[in-house]
CSV table of C-alpha atoms in Angstrom, one decimal:
chain,number,residue,atom,x,y,z
A,1,MET,CA,18.7,43.2,-37.9
A,2,PHE,CA,21.1,42.2,-40.4
A,3,PHE,CA,22.9,45.5,-40.6
A,4,SER,CA,23.6,46.0,-36.9
A,5,SER,CA,24.2,42.0,-36.2
A,6,ASN,CA,21.6,41.8,-33.6
A,7,PRO,CA,20.3,38.3,-33.3
A,8,PHE,CA,16.9,39.7,-31.6
A,9,LYS,CA,13.8,40.7,-33.6
A,10,GLN,CA,12.7,44.3,-32.6
A,11,SER,CA,9.4,42.5,-30.8
A,12,ALA,CA,12.0,41.1,-28.3
A,13,TYR,CA,13.0,44.5,-26.8
A,14,ILE,CA,10.2,45.1,-24.7
A,15,GLU,CA,10.7,41.7,-23.1
A,16,ILE,CA,14.4,42.0,-23.1
A,17,ALA,CA,14.1,45.7,-21.3
A,18,TYR,CA,11.5,44.4,-18.7
A,19,ASP,CA,13.9,41.4,-17.6
A,20,LEU,CA,17.0,44.1,-17.5
A,21,GLY,CA,14.9,46.3,-15.5
A,22,ARG,CA,14.2,43.7,-13.0
A,23,TYR,CA,17.9,42.8,-12.9
A,24,ILE,CA,18.9,46.4,-12.4
A,25,PHE,CA,16.0,46.8,-9.7
A,26,SER,CA,17.8,43.9,-7.6
A,27,ALA,CA,21.3,45.1,-8.2
A,28,LEU,CA,20.0,48.8,-6.4
A,29,GLY,CA,18.5,47.0,-3.4
A,30,LYS,CA,15.1,47.8,-4.5
A,31,ASN,CA,13.6,44.2,-3.7
A,32,LYS,CA,10.5,43.5,-2.0
A,33,LYS,CA,10.6,41.9,1.5
A,34,CYS,CA,7.3,40.5,2.0
A,35,ILE,CA,4.2,38.8,0.1
A,36,VAL,CA,0.8,39.4,2.0
A,37,LEU,CA,-1.7,36.9,0.8
A,38,ASP,CA,-5.4,36.7,1.0
A,39,LEU,CA,-6.8,33.1,1.9
A,40,ASP,CA,-10.5,32.4,0.1
A,41,ASN,CA,-9.9,32.3,-3.5
A,42,THR,CA,-6.3,33.4,-3.6
A,43,LEU,CA,-4.6,30.4,-1.7
A,44,TRP,CA,-7.2,27.9,-2.7
A,45,GLY,CA,-11.1,28.4,-4.6
A,46,GLY,CA,-14.1,29.3,-2.7
A,47,VAL,CA,-14.9,30.5,0.7
A,48,VAL,CA,-13.8,27.8,3.4
A,49,GLY,CA,-16.4,29.5,6.3
A,50,GLU,CA,-19.0,28.8,3.7
A,51,ASP,CA,-17.9,25.8,1.8
A,52,GLY,CA,-16.1,23.6,4.5
A,53,ILE,CA,-12.6,22.4,3.9
A,54,GLN,CA,-14.3,19.8,1.9
A,55,GLY,CA,-15.7,22.2,-0.6
A,56,ILE,CA,-12.7,24.6,-1.5
A,57,SER,CA,-11.1,24.0,-4.9
A,58,LEU,CA,-7.6,22.6,-4.0
A,59,GLY,CA,-6.0,19.1,-5.4
A,60,HIS,CA,-5.4,17.8,-8.6
A,61,ASP,CA,-8.2,18.5,-10.8
A,62,TYR,CA,-9.2,22.0,-12.4
A,63,PRO,CA,-9.3,24.6,-11.0
A,64,GLY,CA,-7.8,22.9,-7.7
A,65,ASN,CA,-4.5,22.3,-9.5
A,66,CYS,CA,-4.2,25.9,-10.4
A,67,PHE,CA,-4.1,26.8,-6.5
A,68,VAL,CA,-1.6,24.0,-6.0
A,69,ASP,CA,0.9,25.5,-8.6
A,70,PHE,CA,0.1,28.7,-7.3
A,71,GLN,CA,1.1,28.0,-3.9
A,72,LYS,CA,4.2,25.9,-5.0
A,73,GLU,CA,5.7,29.3,-6.9
A,74,LEU,CA,4.9,31.0,-3.5
A,75,LEU,CA,7.0,28.5,-1.7
A,76,LYS,CA,9.9,29.2,-4.2
A,77,LEU,CA,9.7,32.6,-3.2
A,78,TYR,CA,9.8,31.6,0.6
A,79,HIS,CA,13.1,29.5,0.0
A,80,ARG,CA,14.4,32.7,-1.6
A,81,GLY,CA,14.0,34.9,1.3
A,82,ILE,CA,10.5,36.7,0.5
A,83,ILE,CA,8.5,36.8,3.5
A,84,LEU,CA,5.1,35.4,3.4
A,85,ALA,CA,2.1,37.0,5.3
A,86,ILE,CA,-1.9,36.5,5.7
A,87,ASN,CA,-4.2,39.2,5.3
A,88,SER,CA,-7.9,37.6,5.4
A,89,LYS,CA,-11.3,38.2,6.4
A,90,ASN,CA,-12.0,34.7,7.8
A,91,ASN,CA,-12.4,33.1,11.4
A,92,GLU,CA,-8.9,32.1,12.3
A,93,SER,CA,-10.1,28.6,13.2
A,94,ASP,CA,-11.5,27.9,9.5
A,95,ALA,CA,-8.5,29.2,8.0
A,96,PHE,CA,-6.0,27.3,10.0
A,97,GLU,CA,-8.1,24.1,9.6
A,98,VAL,CA,-7.2,24.2,6.0
A,99,PHE,CA,-3.3,24.5,6.8
A,100,ASP,CA,-3.6,21.8,9.3
A,101,ASN,CA,-5.9,19.2,7.6
A,102,HIS,CA,-6.2,19.7,4.0
A,103,PRO,CA,-3.7,17.2,2.1
A,104,ASP,CA,-3.2,19.3,-0.6
A,105,MET,CA,-2.1,22.3,1.0
A,106,VAL,CA,1.6,23.2,0.0
A,107,LEU,CA,2.2,26.1,2.1
A,108,GLN,CA,2.0,25.4,5.8
A,109,LYS,CA,1.7,27.8,8.9
A,110,LYS,CA,5.3,27.5,9.4
A,111,HIS,CA,6.0,29.6,6.1
A,112,PHE,CA,4.3,32.5,7.3
A,113,ALA,CA,6.0,35.0,9.5
A,114,ALA,CA,2.8,36.7,10.5
A,115,TRP,CA,-1.3,36.8,9.8
A,116,GLN,CA,-3.9,39.0,10.5
A,117,ILE,CA,-7.1,36.8,9.9
A,118,ASN,CA,-10.2,38.6,11.2
A,119,TRP,CA,-12.9,41.0,10.1
A,120,SER,CA,-11.1,44.2,10.2
A,121,ASP,CA,-10.4,46.4,7.5
A,122,LYS,CA,-7.6,45.2,5.3
A,123,ALA,CA,-5.6,48.6,5.1
A,124,ASN,CA,-5.3,48.4,8.7
A,125,ASN,CA,-4.3,44.7,8.5
A,126,ILE,CA,-1.6,45.7,6.3
A,127,GLN,CA,-0.4,48.3,8.5
A,128,GLN,CA,-0.2,46.1,11.5
A,129,LEU,CA,1.8,43.4,9.5
A,130,ALA,CA,4.2,45.9,8.8
A,131,LYS,CA,4.6,46.8,12.3
A,132,ASP,CA,4.7,43.3,13.7
A,133,LEU,CA,7.4,42.6,10.9
A,134,ASN,CA,9.2,46.0,11.3
A,135,ILE,CA,9.3,46.6,7.8
A,136,GLY,CA,7.9,49.5,5.5
A,137,ILE,CA,4.7,49.1,3.8
A,138,ASP,CA,6.6,50.1,0.6
A,139,SER,CA,8.4,46.7,0.8
A,140,MET,CA,5.1,44.6,0.6
A,141,ILE,CA,2.9,43.4,-1.9
A,142,PHE,CA,-0.6,42.6,-1.4
A,143,ILE,CA,-2.4,40.0,-3.5
A,144,ASP,CA,-6.1,39.5,-3.6
A,145,ASP,CA,-9.1,38.2,-5.6
A,146,ASN,CA,-11.2,41.1,-4.4
A,147,PRO,CA,-11.3,44.3,-6.7
A,148,ALA,CA,-12.9,46.2,-3.9
A,149,GLU,CA,-10.5,45.0,-1.4
A,150,CYS,CA,-7.7,45.7,-3.8
A,151,GLU,CA,-8.8,49.5,-4.5
A,152,TRP,CA,-9.2,50.3,-0.8
A,153,VAL,CA,-5.8,48.9,0.3
A,154,LYS,CA,-4.2,50.8,-2.9
A,155,SER,CA,-6.3,54.2,-1.7
A,156,GLN,CA,-5.3,53.8,2.0
A,157,CYS,CA,-1.6,52.2,1.6
A,158,PRO,CA,-0.5,53.8,-1.6
A,159,GLU,CA,3.1,52.6,-0.8
A,160,CYS,CA,2.2,49.1,-1.0
A,161,THR,CA,2.0,47.4,-4.5
A,162,VAL,CA,-1.2,45.8,-5.0
A,163,VAL,CA,-2.0,42.8,-7.4
A,164,GLN,CA,-5.4,41.7,-8.3
A,165,LEU,CA,-5.6,38.1,-9.2
A,166,PRO,CA,-7.4,37.4,-12.5
A,167,LYS,CA,-10.5,35.3,-12.8
A,168,GLN,CA,-8.8,32.7,-15.3
A,169,TYR,CA,-7.4,30.4,-12.6
A,170,TYR,CA,-5.0,29.1,-15.2
A,171,LEU,CA,-3.2,32.2,-14.9
A,172,LEU,CA,-2.6,32.2,-11.1
A,173,PRO,CA,1.1,30.6,-11.3
A,174,SER,CA,2.3,32.9,-14.0
A,175,ILE,CA,1.2,36.1,-11.8
A,176,ILE,CA,3.9,35.4,-9.1
A,177,LYS,CA,6.9,35.2,-12.0
A,178,THR,CA,5.8,38.6,-13.1
A,179,LEU,CA,5.5,40.2,-9.3
A,180,PRO,CA,7.9,43.3,-9.1
A,181,GLY,CA,10.7,43.4,-6.8
A,182,ILE,CA,11.2,40.0,-6.0
A,183,ASP,CA,14.2,38.9,-8.1
A,184,ARG,CA,17.5,38.0,-6.3
A,185,ILE,CA,21.0,38.2,-7.9
A,186,LYS,CA,22.6,36.2,-5.3
A,187,LEU,CA,21.0,34.5,-2.3
A,188,THR,CA,22.9,34.7,1.0
A,189,ASP,CA,22.5,31.9,4.0
A,190,GLU,CA,20.2,35.2,5.7
A,191,ASP,CA,18.0,34.9,2.8
A,192,LYS,CA,17.3,31.4,2.7
A,193,LYS,CA,16.3,31.7,6.5
A,194,LYS,CA,14.7,34.9,6.3
A,195,GLY,CA,11.0,33.7,7.0
A,196,ALA,CA,11.7,31.9,10.4
A,197,MET,CA,13.9,34.7,11.2
A,198,TYR,CA,10.9,37.1,11.1
A,199,GLN,CA,8.8,34.3,12.9
A,200,ALA,CA,11.6,34.5,15.6
A,201,GLN,CA,11.3,38.2,15.7
A,202,ILE,CA,7.8,38.0,16.7
A,203,LYS,CA,8.6,35.7,19.7
A,204,ARG,CA,11.0,38.6,20.8
A,205,LYS,CA,8.5,41.1,20.6
A,206,LYS,CA,6.1,38.9,22.7
A,207,LEU,CA,8.9,38.7,25.3
A,208,LYS,CA,9.7,42.6,25.1
A,209,ASN,CA,5.7,43.2,25.7
A,210,SER,CA,5.8,40.9,28.5
A,211,ALA,CA,8.9,42.2,30.3
A,212,SER,CA,8.8,44.9,33.2
A,213,ASP,CA,11.3,47.0,31.5
A,214,LEU,CA,13.8,47.1,28.8
A,215,GLY,CA,16.5,46.1,30.8
A,216,THR,CA,14.7,42.9,31.8
A,217,PHE,CA,14.2,42.1,28.0
A,218,LEU,CA,17.4,42.5,26.9
A,219,HIS,CA,18.8,40.5,29.9
A,220,GLU,CA,16.5,37.7,29.1
A,221,LEU,CA,17.2,37.5,25.5
A,222,MET,CA,20.5,36.4,26.2
A,223,MET,CA,22.1,38.2,22.9
A,224,GLU,CA,25.6,37.0,21.8
A,225,ILE,CA,27.4,39.2,19.2
A,226,VAL,CA,30.3,38.2,16.9
A,227,ILE,CA,32.3,41.3,15.1
A,228,LYS,CA,34.5,39.7,12.6
A,229,LYS,CA,36.7,40.9,9.4
A,230,SER,CA,35.4,40.5,6.2
A,231,GLU,CA,36.0,37.2,4.6
A,232,PRO,CA,35.1,35.9,0.8
A,233,PHE,CA,32.2,34.0,2.5
A,234,THR,CA,30.4,37.0,4.2
A,235,ILE,CA,31.4,39.7,1.2
A,236,PRO,CA,28.0,39.0,-0.4
A,237,ARG,CA,26.1,39.9,2.6
A,238,ILE,CA,28.2,42.8,3.5
A,239,SER,CA,27.5,44.2,-0.1
A,240,GLN,CA,23.9,43.3,0.5
A,241,LEU,CA,23.5,45.2,3.8
A,242,THR,CA,24.8,48.2,2.1
A,243,GLN,CA,22.4,47.9,-0.8
A,244,LYS,CA,19.2,47.6,1.1
A,245,THR,CA,19.8,49.0,4.7
A,246,ASN,CA,18.1,52.4,5.2
A,247,GLN,CA,16.7,53.1,8.7
A,248,PHE,CA,19.6,52.4,10.7
A,249,ASN,CA,22.4,53.6,8.3
A,250,MET,CA,24.5,56.5,9.3
A,251,THR,CA,25.8,57.3,5.9
A,252,THR,CA,24.0,55.2,3.2
A,253,ARG,CA,26.7,54.2,0.8
A,254,ARG,CA,26.1,51.7,-1.3
A,255,TYR,CA,28.8,49.1,-2.2
A,256,THR,CA,29.1,46.4,-4.6
A,257,GLU,CA,31.0,43.0,-3.6
A,258,GLN,CA,33.9,44.5,-5.9
A,259,ASP,CA,34.1,47.4,-3.5
A,260,ILE,CA,34.0,45.4,-0.3
A,261,MET,CA,37.0,43.3,-1.9
A,262,ALA,CA,39.0,46.4,-3.2
A,263,PHE,CA,38.6,47.8,0.5
A,264,ASP,CA,39.9,44.4,1.8
A,265,ASN,CA,42.9,44.6,-0.2
A,266,ALA,CA,43.6,48.3,0.6
A,267,SER,CA,45.6,48.6,3.7
A,268,LYS,CA,43.8,51.8,4.9
A,269,HIS,CA,40.4,50.4,5.0
A,270,HIS,CA,39.0,47.9,7.3
A,271,VAL,CA,35.7,46.1,7.1
A,272,PHE,CA,33.9,44.1,9.5
A,273,SER,CA,30.3,42.2,9.7
A,274,VAL,CA,28.3,42.1,12.9
A,275,SER,CA,26.5,38.8,13.4
A,276,SER,CA,23.7,38.5,16.2
A,277,LYS,CA,22.0,35.6,17.8
A,278,ASP,CA,19.9,34.9,21.1
A,279,ARG,CA,17.5,32.4,22.7
A,280,PHE,CA,15.2,32.6,19.9
A,281,GLY,CA,17.4,31.8,17.1
A,282,ASP,CA,20.5,33.0,14.6
A,283,ASN,CA,19.8,36.5,13.0
A,284,GLY,CA,23.1,35.9,10.9
A,285,ILE,CA,25.0,38.8,9.8
A,286,VAL,CA,23.2,42.1,10.7
A,287,GLY,CA,25.5,44.9,10.6
A,288,VAL,CA,28.6,46.3,8.7
A,289,ILE,CA,31.4,48.4,9.9
A,290,ILE,CA,33.5,50.0,7.4
A,291,LEU,CA,36.8,52.0,8.7
A,292,LYS,CA,39.3,54.5,6.9
A,293,PHE,CA,42.4,55.3,8.7
A,294,GLU,CA,44.1,58.5,7.5
A,295,GLU,CA,47.5,59.1,9.7
A,296,LYS,CA,46.1,59.2,13.3
A,297,ILE,CA,42.4,59.5,12.5
A,298,CYS,CA,40.3,56.8,11.9
A,299,ILE,CA,36.9,57.8,9.8
A,300,ILE,CA,33.8,55.8,10.4
A,301,ASP,CA,32.9,55.4,6.6
A,302,THR,CA,30.1,52.9,7.0
A,303,PHE,CA,28.2,52.1,10.2
A,304,LEU,CA,24.7,50.2,9.5
A,305,LEU,CA,22.4,47.7,11.3
A,306,SER,CA,19.8,45.9,10.3
A,307,CYS,CA,16.2,47.5,11.4
A,308,ARG,CA,15.8,43.8,13.0
A,309,VAL,CA,18.0,44.2,15.8
A,310,ILE,CA,18.0,48.1,16.6
A,311,ALA,CA,17.5,49.7,20.0
A,312,ARG,CA,19.2,46.3,21.7
A,313,THR,CA,22.6,48.2,22.7
A,314,ILE,CA,24.3,46.3,19.8
A,315,GLU,CA,25.2,49.9,18.3
A,316,GLN,CA,26.8,50.8,21.8
A,317,SER,CA,29.2,47.7,21.6
A,318,MET,CA,30.0,48.4,17.8
A,319,ILE,CA,31.1,52.1,18.8
A,320,ALA,CA,33.0,50.6,21.5
A,321,PHE,CA,34.8,48.1,19.4
A,322,VAL,CA,35.4,50.7,16.6
A,323,ALA,CA,37.1,53.1,19.3
A,324,ASP,CA,39.1,50.1,20.6
A,325,PHE,CA,40.6,48.9,17.4
A,326,ALA,CA,41.3,52.5,16.1
A,327,GLN,CA,43.2,53.2,19.1
A,328,LYS,CA,45.3,49.9,18.6
A,329,ASN,CA,45.9,50.9,15.2
A,330,GLY,CA,47.5,54.1,16.1
A,331,ALA,CA,44.4,56.5,15.6
A,332,GLU,CA,43.9,59.3,18.3
A,333,LYS,CA,40.7,60.7,16.9
A,334,LEU,CA,37.7,58.9,15.7
A,335,ILE,CA,35.4,60.7,13.1
A,336,GLY,CA,31.9,59.6,12.4
A,337,GLU,CA,29.3,61.1,9.8
A,338,TYR,CA,25.7,61.2,9.6
A,339,ILE,CA,24.5,61.6,6.2
A,340,PRO,CA,20.5,62.4,6.2
A,341,THR,CA,18.2,60.9,4.0
A,342,ALA,CA,14.5,60.0,3.8
A,343,LYS,CA,14.5,57.1,5.6
A,344,ASN,CA,17.6,57.0,8.1
A,345,LYS,CA,16.2,59.5,10.7
A,346,PRO,CA,16.3,56.6,13.4
A,347,ALA,CA,20.2,56.7,13.2
A,348,CYS,CA,20.5,60.3,13.5
A,349,ASP,CA,21.6,60.8,17.5
A,350,VAL,CA,23.6,57.7,17.6
A,351,TYR,CA,27.1,59.4,17.8
A,352,LEU,CA,25.6,61.9,20.3
A,353,LYS,CA,24.1,59.0,22.6
A,354,MET,CA,27.8,57.6,22.4
A,355,ASN,CA,29.0,61.2,23.9
A,356,MET,CA,30.8,61.9,20.6
A,357,GLN,CA,31.2,65.8,20.2
A,358,LYS,CA,29.4,67.2,17.1
A,359,ASP,CA,31.6,69.1,14.9
A,360,GLY,CA,29.7,70.6,11.9
A,361,ALA,CA,26.1,69.9,10.7
A,362,ASN,CA,26.8,66.1,10.5
A,363,ARG,CA,30.1,65.2,11.8
A,364,PHE,CA,31.1,64.1,15.0
A,365,VAL,CA,34.4,63.5,16.6
A,366,ALA,CA,35.9,61.5,19.7
A,367,ASP,CA,39.1,62.3,21.4
A,368,LEU,CA,40.5,58.6,21.8
A,369,LYS,CA,43.4,59.8,24.2
A,370,HIS,CA,41.0,60.6,26.8
A,371,GLN,CA,37.5,59.4,25.9
A,372,LYS,CA,36.5,55.8,26.7
A,373,PHE,CA,33.7,54.0,25.5
A,374,GLU,CA,31.5,51.5,27.3
A,375,TYR,CA,30.6,48.2,26.1
A,376,SER,CA,26.9,47.0,26.2
A,377,GLN,CA,26.2,44.9,29.6
A,378,TYR,CA,23.3,43.2,28.0
A,379,LEU,CA,25.1,41.0,25.3
A,380,LYS,CA,28.2,38.7,25.0
A,381,LEU,CA,30.6,40.2,22.7
A,382,ILE,CA,33.2,37.9,20.6
A,383,ILE,CA,35.6,39.8,18.8
A,384,ASP,CA,37.4,37.7,15.6
A,385,ASP,CA,39.6,40.4,14.1
C-alpha cells in the first residue's frame, strides 16, 4: 500500500471490483427491468390466507418492521424505473385485502404493473408476466422465500435471475441493495414513469383484444407521434435507447451521450427522437433515428423503436419522414442496413415492408427520385426538425 500510494487495503479490492462491475453492467445497458415478487413471507410475514390480515407480520415491531423496510427499498427501485410485478400462490381477494386495508403496507396496487395471483405453476406465471409486459425473461428478477419454488423457476426459466430470501428477516432490506442489474447511471423522465407506463400498456392490450381488427384498435388508440431533432434535454434518453433496445433495432449500434453530442455537432449527421402518446398515456421517447449524409446519399445509421410500441405503424411514418427529410437535404438515394443479432429478428423485414429494394445480404436501397413513402393513417404526426 505504501509503495503504490494506494489508499485502499487489499481487503477492499473485492468490494471495489464489485461496485465497478455494477457500474459497468449498467453502462453497457445490461440492466434488469422487472422485479417479480412473491407475497407471503416476502412482502409480509406469514400466510394471509391462513393468518388473516390481522395475523400477518407487518408493522413497527420485529419482524414486521423488516418487511416494512423491505417494501421501502422496493419502492425506491420503483421510483428509479424498475417495474414491480407479483407472482404468488394465493387467492387474489385475500392478497388485495392486505394492499387495500393494512395500514402498514408501503407498496400499493398502483406500484405493480402486472400480477399473477393464482394457484398455477410459478414458472408459467413468470412466462405470462413476461408476455403481458412484453419484456424478456432475462430482464426479470424473481424473489421468493420458498427454496422449492426458487429451484423450480430456475429449472424452467433459466434466463430469469432467482433470489431466495434468507430466513433472517433483518437481512431483507439489504438484499435489495445487492440485486444484480438494478443500478441506473442516470435517470430519465421515462425511467421515473416506467411503472405507470407498463400499467397503461396492459390497458392497451385489453383494448387490442376487444377490437374487431388491428385497424380498429389503432384508430381507437388515438396515437400522436412527435419526431424532433435531438437537444441537450433528450440526449440522455436517446443514448439510453441505443444502449438497451435489442428487438426492434436495425443495426444495434451502441452510443454514449458523448457520441450523440458529437453527431449533433457534425454537419453530416442528424439525430432525431421519436415520442409517442395515446389515449392511455404518454410513452415518452420511444424511438431514435440517426442519419448520415454522403454527397447525394442518406444512410440510416440507427433506426430503433421500443418494444412497447412496435406493430402500431409508427415505423411506417418514421421511414416516410426519413425519406422526406433526406430528399429535402439533397439526397437522391436512401440506404438502410439490417445487422442481424440474436435478438433483433422482429426488425428483419422492416425495410422490405416499406418497399425498399434489397441490395446485398443486409442492405436496402430506395431511389428517392422515383419512390414515395406513405405515412401511417392511424396516427397524428408532428415534426419538429
